[in-house]
Coordinates of C-alpha atoms and ligand atoms in Angstrom, one line a residue:
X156 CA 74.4 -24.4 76.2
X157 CA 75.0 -22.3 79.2
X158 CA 77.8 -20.0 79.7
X159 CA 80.0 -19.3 82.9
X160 CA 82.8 -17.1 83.6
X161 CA 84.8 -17.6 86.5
X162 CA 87.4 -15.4 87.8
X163 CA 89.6 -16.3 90.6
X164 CA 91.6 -14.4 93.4
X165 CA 94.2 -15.0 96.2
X166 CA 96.5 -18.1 96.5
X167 CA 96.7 -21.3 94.8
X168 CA 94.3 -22.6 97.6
X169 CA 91.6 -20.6 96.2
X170 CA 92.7 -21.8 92.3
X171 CA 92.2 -25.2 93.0
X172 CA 89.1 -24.4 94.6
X173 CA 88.4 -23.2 91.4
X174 CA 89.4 -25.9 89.7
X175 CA 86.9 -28.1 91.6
X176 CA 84.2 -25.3 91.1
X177 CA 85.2 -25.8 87.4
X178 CA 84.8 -29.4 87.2
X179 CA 80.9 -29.2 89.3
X180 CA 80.0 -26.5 86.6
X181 CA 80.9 -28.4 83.8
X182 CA 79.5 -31.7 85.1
X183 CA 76.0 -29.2 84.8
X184 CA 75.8 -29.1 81.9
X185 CA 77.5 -25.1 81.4
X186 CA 80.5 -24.2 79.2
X187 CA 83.4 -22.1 80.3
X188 CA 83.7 -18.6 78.6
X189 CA 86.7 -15.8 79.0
X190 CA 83.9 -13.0 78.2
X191 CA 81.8 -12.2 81.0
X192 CA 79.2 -10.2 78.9
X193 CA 78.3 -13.5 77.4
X194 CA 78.2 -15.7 80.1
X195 CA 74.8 -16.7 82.3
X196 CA 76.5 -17.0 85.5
X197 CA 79.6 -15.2 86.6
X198 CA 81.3 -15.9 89.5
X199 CA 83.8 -14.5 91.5
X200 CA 86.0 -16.8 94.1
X201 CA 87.4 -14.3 96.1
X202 CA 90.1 -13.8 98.8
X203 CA 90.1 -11.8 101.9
X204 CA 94.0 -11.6 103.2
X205 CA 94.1 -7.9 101.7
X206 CA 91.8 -5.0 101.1
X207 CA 92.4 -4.2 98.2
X208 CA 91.6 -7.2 95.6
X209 CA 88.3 -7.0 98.4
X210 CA 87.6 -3.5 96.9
X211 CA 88.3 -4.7 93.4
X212 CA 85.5 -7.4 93.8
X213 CA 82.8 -4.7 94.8
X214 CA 84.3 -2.1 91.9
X215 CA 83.5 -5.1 89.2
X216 CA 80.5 -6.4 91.0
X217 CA 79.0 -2.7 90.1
X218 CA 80.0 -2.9 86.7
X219 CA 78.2 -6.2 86.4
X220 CA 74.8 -4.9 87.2
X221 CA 74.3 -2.9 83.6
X222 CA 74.4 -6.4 82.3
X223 CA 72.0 -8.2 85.2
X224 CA 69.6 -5.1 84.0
X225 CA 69.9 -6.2 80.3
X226 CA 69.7 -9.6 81.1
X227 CA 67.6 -10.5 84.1
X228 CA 68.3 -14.5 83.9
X229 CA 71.8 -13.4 84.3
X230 CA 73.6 -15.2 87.6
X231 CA 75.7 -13.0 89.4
X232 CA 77.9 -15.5 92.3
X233 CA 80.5 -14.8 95.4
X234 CA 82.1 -17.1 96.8
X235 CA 85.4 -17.8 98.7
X236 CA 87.0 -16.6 101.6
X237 CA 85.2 -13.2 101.4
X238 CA 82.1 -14.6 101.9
X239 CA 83.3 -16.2 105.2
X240 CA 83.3 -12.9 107.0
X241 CA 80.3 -12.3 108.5
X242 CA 80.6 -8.4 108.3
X243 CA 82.2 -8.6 104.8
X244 CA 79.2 -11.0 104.0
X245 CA 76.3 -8.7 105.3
X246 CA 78.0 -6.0 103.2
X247 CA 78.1 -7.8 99.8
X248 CA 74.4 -8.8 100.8
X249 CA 73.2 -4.8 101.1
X250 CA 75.2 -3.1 98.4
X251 CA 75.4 -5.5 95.8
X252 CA 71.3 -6.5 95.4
X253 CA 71.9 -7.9 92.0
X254 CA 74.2 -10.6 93.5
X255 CA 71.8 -13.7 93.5
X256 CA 74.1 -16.6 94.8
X257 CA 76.8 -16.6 97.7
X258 CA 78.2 -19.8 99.1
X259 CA 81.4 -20.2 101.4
X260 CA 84.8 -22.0 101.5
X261 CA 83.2 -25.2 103.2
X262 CA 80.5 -25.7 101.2
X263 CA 81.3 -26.1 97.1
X264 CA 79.9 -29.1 97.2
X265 CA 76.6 -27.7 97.3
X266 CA 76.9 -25.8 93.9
X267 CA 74.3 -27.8 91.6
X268 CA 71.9 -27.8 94.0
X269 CA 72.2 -23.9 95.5
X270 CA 73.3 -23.1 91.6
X271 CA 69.6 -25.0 90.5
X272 CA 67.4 -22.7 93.1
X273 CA 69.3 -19.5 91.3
X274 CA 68.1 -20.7 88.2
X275 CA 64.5 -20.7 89.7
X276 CA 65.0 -17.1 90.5
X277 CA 66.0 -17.1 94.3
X278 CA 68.0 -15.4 96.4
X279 CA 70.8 -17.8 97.4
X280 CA 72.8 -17.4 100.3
X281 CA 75.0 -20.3 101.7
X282 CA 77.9 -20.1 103.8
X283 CA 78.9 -22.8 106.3
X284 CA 81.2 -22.2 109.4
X285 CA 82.8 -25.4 108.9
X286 CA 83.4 -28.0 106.7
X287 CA 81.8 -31.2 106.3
X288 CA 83.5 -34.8 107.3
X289 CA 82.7 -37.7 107.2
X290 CA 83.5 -40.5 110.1
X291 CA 87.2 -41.0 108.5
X292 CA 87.4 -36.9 108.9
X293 CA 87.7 -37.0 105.2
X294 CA 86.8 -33.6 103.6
X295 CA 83.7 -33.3 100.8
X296 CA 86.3 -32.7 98.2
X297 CA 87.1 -36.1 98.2
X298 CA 84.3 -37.3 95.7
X299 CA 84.3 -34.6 93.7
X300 CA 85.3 -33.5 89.9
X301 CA 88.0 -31.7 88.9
X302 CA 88.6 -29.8 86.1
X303 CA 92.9 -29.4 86.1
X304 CA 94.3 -25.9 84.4
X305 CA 97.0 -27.7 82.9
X306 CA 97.5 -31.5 82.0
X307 CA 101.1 -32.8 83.7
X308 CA 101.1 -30.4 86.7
X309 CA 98.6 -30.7 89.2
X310 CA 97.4 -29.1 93.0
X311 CA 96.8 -31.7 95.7
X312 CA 95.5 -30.1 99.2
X313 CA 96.9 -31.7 101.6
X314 CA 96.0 -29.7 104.8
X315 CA 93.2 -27.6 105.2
X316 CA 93.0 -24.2 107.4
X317 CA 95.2 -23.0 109.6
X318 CA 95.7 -22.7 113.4
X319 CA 98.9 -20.3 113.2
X320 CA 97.0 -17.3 114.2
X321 CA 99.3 -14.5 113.1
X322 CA 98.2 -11.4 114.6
X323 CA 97.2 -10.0 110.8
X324 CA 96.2 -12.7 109.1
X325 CA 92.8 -13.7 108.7
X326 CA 93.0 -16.8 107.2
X327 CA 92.4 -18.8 110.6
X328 CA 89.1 -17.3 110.7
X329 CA 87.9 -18.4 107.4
X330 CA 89.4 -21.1 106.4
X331 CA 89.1 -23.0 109.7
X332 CA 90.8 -25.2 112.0
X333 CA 94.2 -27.1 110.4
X334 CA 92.3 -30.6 108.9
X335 CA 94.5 -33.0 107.6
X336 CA 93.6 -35.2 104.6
X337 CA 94.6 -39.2 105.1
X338 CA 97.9 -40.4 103.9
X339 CA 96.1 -43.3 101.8
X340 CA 93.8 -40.5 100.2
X341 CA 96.7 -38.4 99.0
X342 CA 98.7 -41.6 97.9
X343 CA 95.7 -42.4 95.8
X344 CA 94.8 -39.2 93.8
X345 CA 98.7 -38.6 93.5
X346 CA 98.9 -42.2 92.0
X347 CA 95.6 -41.0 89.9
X348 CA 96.8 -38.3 88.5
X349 CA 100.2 -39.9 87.2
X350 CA 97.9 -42.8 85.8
X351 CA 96.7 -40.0 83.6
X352 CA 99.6 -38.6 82.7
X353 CA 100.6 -36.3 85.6
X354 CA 103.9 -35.4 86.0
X355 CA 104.2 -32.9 88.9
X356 CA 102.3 -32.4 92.2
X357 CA 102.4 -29.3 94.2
X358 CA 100.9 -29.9 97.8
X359 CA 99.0 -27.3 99.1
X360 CA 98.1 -26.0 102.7
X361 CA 98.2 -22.9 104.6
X362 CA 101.1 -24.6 106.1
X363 CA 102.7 -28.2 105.3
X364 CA 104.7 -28.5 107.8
X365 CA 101.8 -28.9 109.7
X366 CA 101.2 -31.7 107.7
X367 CA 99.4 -35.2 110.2
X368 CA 100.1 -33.4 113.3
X369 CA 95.8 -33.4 114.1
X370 CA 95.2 -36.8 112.3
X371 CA 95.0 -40.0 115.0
X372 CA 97.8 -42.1 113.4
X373 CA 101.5 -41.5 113.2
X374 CA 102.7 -39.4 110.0
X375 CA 104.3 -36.2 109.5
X376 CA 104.8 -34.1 105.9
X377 CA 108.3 -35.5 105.4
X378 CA 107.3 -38.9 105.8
X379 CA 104.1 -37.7 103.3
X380 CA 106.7 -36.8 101.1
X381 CA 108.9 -40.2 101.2
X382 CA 105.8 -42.3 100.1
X383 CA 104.8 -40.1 97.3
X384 CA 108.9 -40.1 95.7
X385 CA 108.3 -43.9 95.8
X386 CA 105.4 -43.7 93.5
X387 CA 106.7 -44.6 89.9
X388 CA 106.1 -42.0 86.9
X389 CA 105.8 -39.4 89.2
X390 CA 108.8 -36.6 87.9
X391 CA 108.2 -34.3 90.7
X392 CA 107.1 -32.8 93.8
X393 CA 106.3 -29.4 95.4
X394 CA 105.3 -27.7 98.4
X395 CA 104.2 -24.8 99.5
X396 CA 103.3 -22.8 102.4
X397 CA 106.0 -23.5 104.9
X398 CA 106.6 -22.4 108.0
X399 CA 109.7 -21.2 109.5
X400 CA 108.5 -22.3 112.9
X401 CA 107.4 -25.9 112.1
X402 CA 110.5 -26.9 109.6
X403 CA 112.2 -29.6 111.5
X404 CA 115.4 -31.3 110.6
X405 CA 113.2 -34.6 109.1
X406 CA 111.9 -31.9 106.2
X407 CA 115.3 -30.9 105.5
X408 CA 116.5 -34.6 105.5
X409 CA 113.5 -35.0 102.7
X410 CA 114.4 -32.0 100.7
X411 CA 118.1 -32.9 100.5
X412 CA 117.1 -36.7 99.7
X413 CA 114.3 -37.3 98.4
X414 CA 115.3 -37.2 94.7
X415 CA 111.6 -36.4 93.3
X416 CA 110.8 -33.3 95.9
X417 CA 112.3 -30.0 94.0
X418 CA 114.8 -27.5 95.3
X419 CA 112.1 -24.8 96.1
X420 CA 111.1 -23.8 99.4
X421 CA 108.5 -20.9 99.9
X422 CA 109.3 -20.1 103.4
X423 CA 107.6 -16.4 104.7
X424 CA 109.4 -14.3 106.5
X425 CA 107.3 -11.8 106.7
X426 CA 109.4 -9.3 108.6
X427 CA 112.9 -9.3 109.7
X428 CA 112.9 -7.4 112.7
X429 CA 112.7 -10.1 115.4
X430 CA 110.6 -6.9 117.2
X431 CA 108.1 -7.6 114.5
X432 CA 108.0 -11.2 114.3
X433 CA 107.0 -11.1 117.8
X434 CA 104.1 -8.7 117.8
X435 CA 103.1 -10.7 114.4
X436 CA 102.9 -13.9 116.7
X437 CA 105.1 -15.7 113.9
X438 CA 107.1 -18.3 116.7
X439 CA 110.6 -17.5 115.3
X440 CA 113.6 -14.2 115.7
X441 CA 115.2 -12.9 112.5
X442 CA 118.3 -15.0 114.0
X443 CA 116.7 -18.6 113.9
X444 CA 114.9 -18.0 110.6
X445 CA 118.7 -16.9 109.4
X446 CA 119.9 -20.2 110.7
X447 CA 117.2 -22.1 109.6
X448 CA 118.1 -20.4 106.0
X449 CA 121.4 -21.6 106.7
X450 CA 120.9 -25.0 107.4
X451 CA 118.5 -25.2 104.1
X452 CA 121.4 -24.6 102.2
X453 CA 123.9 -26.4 103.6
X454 CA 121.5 -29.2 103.4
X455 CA 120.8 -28.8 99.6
X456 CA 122.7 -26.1 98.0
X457 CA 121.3 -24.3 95.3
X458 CA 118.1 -24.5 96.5
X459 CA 115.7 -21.6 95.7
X460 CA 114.2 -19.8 98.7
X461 CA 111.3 -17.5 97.9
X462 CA 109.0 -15.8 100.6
X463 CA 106.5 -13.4 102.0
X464 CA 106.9 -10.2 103.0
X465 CA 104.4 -7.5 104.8
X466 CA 105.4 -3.9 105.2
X467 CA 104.3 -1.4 107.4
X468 CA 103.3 -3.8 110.6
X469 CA 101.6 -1.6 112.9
X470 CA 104.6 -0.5 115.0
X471 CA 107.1 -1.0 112.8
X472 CA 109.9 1.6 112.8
X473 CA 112.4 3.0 110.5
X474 CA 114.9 0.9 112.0
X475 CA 112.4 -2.5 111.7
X476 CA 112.2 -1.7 108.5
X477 CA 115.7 -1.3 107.6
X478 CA 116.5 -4.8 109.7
X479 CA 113.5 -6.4 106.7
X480 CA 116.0 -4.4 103.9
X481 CA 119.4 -6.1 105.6
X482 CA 117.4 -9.5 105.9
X483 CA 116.6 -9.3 102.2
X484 CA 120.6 -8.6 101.3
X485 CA 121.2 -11.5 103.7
X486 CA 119.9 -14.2 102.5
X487 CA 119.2 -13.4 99.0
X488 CA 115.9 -14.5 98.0
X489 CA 115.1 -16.3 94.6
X490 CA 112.1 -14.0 94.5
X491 CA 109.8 -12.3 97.0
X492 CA 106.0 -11.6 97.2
X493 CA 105.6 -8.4 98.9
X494 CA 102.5 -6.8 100.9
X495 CA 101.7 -3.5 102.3
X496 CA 100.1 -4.8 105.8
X497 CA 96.1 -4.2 105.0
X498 CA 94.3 -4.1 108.6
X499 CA 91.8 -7.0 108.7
X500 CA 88.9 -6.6 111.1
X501 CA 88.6 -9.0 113.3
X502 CA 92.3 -9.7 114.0
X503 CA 94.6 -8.3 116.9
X504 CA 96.9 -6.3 114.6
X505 CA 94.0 -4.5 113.2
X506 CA 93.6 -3.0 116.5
X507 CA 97.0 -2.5 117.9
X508 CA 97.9 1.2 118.3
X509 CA 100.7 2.8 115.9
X510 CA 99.2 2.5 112.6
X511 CA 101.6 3.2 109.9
X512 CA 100.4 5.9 107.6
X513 CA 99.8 4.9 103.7
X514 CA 102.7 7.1 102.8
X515 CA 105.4 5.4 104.7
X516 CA 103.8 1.8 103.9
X517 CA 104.0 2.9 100.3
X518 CA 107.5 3.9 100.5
X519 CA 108.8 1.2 102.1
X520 CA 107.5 -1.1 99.7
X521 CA 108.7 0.3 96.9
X522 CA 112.3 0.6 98.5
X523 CA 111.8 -3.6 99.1
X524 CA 110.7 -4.0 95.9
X525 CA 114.0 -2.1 94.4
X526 CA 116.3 -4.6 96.1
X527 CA 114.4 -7.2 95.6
X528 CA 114.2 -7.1 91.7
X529 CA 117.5 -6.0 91.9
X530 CA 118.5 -9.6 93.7
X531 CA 116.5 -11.3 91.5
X532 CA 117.9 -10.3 88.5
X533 CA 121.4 -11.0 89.8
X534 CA 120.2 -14.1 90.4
X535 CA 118.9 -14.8 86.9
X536 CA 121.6 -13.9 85.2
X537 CA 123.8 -15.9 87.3
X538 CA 122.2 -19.4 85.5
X539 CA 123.2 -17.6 82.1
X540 CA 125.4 -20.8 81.0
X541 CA 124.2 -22.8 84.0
X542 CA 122.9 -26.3 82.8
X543 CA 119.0 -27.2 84.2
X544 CA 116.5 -30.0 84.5
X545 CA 113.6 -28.8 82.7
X546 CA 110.1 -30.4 82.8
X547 CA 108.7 -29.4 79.2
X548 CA 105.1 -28.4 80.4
X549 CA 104.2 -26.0 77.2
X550 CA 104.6 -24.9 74.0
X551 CA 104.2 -21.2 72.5
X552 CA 104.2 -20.0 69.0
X553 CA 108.6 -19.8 69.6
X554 CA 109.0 -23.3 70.9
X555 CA 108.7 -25.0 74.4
X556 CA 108.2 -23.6 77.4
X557 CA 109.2 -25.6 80.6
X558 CA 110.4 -25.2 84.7
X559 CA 113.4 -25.8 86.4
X560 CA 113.5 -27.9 89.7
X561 CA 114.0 -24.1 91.1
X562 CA 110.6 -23.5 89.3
X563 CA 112.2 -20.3 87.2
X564 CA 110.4 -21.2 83.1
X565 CA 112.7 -21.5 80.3
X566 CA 112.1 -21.0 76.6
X567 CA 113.9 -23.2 74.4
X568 CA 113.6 -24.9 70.9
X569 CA 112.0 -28.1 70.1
X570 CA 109.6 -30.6 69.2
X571 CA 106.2 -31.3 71.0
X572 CA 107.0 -34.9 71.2
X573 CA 109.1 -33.8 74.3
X574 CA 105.9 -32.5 76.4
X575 CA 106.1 -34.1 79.5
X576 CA 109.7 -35.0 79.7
X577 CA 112.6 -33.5 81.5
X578 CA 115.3 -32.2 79.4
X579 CA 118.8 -31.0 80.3
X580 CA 118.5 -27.3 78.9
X581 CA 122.1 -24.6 78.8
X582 CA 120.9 -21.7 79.9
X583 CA 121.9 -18.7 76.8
X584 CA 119.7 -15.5 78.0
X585 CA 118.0 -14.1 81.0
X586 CA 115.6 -11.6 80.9
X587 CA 113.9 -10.0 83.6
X588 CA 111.4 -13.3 84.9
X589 CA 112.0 -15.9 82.6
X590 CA 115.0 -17.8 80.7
X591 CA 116.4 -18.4 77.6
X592 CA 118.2 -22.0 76.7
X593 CA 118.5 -24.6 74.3
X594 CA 118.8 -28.6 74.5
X595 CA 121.6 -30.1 75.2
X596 CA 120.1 -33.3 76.0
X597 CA 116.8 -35.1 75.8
X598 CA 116.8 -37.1 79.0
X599 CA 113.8 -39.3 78.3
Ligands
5AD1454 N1 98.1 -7.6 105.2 C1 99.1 -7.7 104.2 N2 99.6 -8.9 103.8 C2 99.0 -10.0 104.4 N3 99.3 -11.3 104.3 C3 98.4 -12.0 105.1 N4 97.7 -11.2 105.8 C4 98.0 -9.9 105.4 C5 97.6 -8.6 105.8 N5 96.6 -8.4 106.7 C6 100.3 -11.8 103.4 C7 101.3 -12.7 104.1 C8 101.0 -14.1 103.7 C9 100.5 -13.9 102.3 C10 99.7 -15.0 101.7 O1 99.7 -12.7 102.4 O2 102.6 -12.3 103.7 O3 102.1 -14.9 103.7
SF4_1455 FE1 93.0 -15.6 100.0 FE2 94.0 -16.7 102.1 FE3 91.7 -17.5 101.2 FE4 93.9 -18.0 99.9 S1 93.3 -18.8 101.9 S2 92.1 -17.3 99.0 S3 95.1 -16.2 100.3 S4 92.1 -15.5 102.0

């Protein structure tokens, strides 16, 4: 039987991706393998947002090519959001010969077939500007298998693309225009997946909020949300990205009532100079994202808040900098994903004057990162004794390993028999990421 290995970068966009990549692979007949040196085709979905992980791709790619010499029947693939550049794609073309199959974001789809003329010994190169639809505007995704990483949580795209056009990002240039999927559709694979045993959902788009606003009928994500918390067996729902701009006071509503949607809400700053957020073309000042923060938690208090953050904006000063570090102390994120701003060709920012030099980038982050970890682990230590609602997702060779609504994992004691089900835990120990508890009560 044949053999792939399939590595994955970027967001959770790009894992489910991967997931449906998974499922077409399978359905061909190939195995999965975690050693690349055995597989027959290895493949590499890839993400474009920074450089680096783009450099990391071309370093492996090389190392790949002792084992295409060794094995000439070997199938080396791109695919993803790199490949959606055309520069970036005419370079992974030129200096990386022993590639033999490419295909884009839009068309996975096409995998057996393009993955069939590889096998013959061609040269395949695939990339679509946009995606397919059908008359209902429904996506190619639709119809096809999925192989899940894990067997009660589950990724559900809900929006495709993104129209936000931040001046660094360049998402909106590979991943298209913002594409709704139908309510009906999402309704049906959510009620799918809990028919199989699903417990959790976590909606994915570039941006949720976003969520019906191009589709032809009347809907909107928090109304999304109300009809999947009335589907029965489903334990609970997330969300994520949101943006600060398009998070009205209905999403609030949903997040403070709806009793299935969890009390976790990725929400980028990005920066907190208001300076910043303007040249970045965000739509919102550090004040209203502090009062949009505000009204989160007043709305549904001890919600976690998590976000984004880029350092070293072209432009951005000392004093910009500092006004992200006060931000930070301000509101007191659960946990913070931070980037050194990577200049993307083909976006405005890349050519705005007042580039900040690696140094300075490099020292800022690790300043962000400091109080960040330190906040973090303030806040973990703060649910020492705290009782949770755990979903027991896993088990390792100490016990069970599950999620609070917050998403933070827990490792408790107990029986298998209790995969699946949420469980009040008492939190004992907190370590630097994860938790410590033990059972207080099975819920059932
Ligand atoms: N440089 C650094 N970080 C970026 N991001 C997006 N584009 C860039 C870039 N050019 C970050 C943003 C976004 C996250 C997914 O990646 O913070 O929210
Ligand atoms: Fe990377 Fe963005 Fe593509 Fe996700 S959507 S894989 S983060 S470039």
């Amino acid at each position: 039987m044949k053999k792939f290995y399939l590595r994955t970068m970027g967001c959770q966009m790009n894992d489910h991706d991967s997931e449906v990549i998974r499922g077409l692979l399978l359905s061909q007949g190939y195995d999965e393998t975690e050693e690349a040196e055995e597989a027959d085709l290895i493949l590499y979905n890839t993400c474009c947002v920074r450089e680096n992980p783009e450099r990391k791709v071309y370093g492996n790619m090389m190392n790949y090519k002792r084992l295409k010499e060794a094995r000439p029947n070997l199938i080396i693939g791109i695919c993803g959001c790199m490949t959606q550049q055309k520069e970036e794609l005419q370079n992974i073309l030129a200096q990386l010969p022993h590639v033999d199959l490419v295909f884009g974001t839009h068309n996975i789809h096409r995998l057996p077939e393009l993955l069939a003329r590889a096998e013959g010994g061609e040269r395949v190169v695939e990339v679509w500007d946009e995606a397919p639809y059908d008359e209902e505007g429904q996506d190619f995704r639709e119809s096809l298998p999925v192989e899940r990483g894990h067997r009660l949580k589950a990724f559900v795209n809900i929006i495709y693309g993104c129209t936000n056009f931040c001046t660094y990002c360049i998402v909106p240039y590979v991943r298209g225009k913002e594409h709704s999927r139908l309510p009906e559709s999402i309704i049906a694979e959510v009620s799918g997946l809990v028919e199989a045993g699903y417990k959790e959902v976590t909606l994915l788009g570039q941006n949720v909020n976003a969520y019906g606003k191009d589709l032809s009928i009347d809907t909107s994500f928090s109304r999304l949300l109300a009809e999947l918390n009335a589907i029965e067996g489903l334990q609970r729902i997330r969300f994520t990205t949101s943006h600060p701009r398009d998070m009205g006071p209905d999403l609030i509503n949903a997040l403070a009532s709806l009793e299935k949607v969890c009390e976790h809400l990725h929400l980028p700053v990005q920066a907190g100079s208001s300076t910043v957020l303007r040249r970045m073309n965000r739509g919102y000042t550090r004040e209203s994202y502090l009062e949009l923060v505000r009204q989160v938690r007043q709305a549904v208090p001890g919600i976690a808040i998590t976000t984004d953050i880029i350092v070293g904006f072209p432009g951005e000063t000392e004093e910009d900098f500092a006004e992200t570090l006060s931000l930070v102390e301000e509101v007191r994120f659960d946990s913070a994903f931070t980037f050194i701003y990577s200049p993307r060709e083909g976006t405005p920012a890349a050519r705005l004057p007042d580039q900040v030099p690696e140094e300075i980038k490099k020292e800022r982050i690790y300043r962000l990162i400091e109080l960040q970890n330190r906040i973090s682990s303030e806040y973990i230590q703060s649910m020492v004794g705290t009782h949770q609602e755990v979903l027991v997702e896993s088990t390792d060779d100490q016990g069970l390993v599950g999620r609070t609504r917050t998403n933070r994992q827990v490792h408790f004691a107990g029986s298998e028999q209790l995969l699946g089900e949420l469980v009040t835990v008492e939190i004992t120990e907190a370590g630097t990421w994860t938790l410590r508890g033990k059972i207080v009560q099975p819920q059932g």
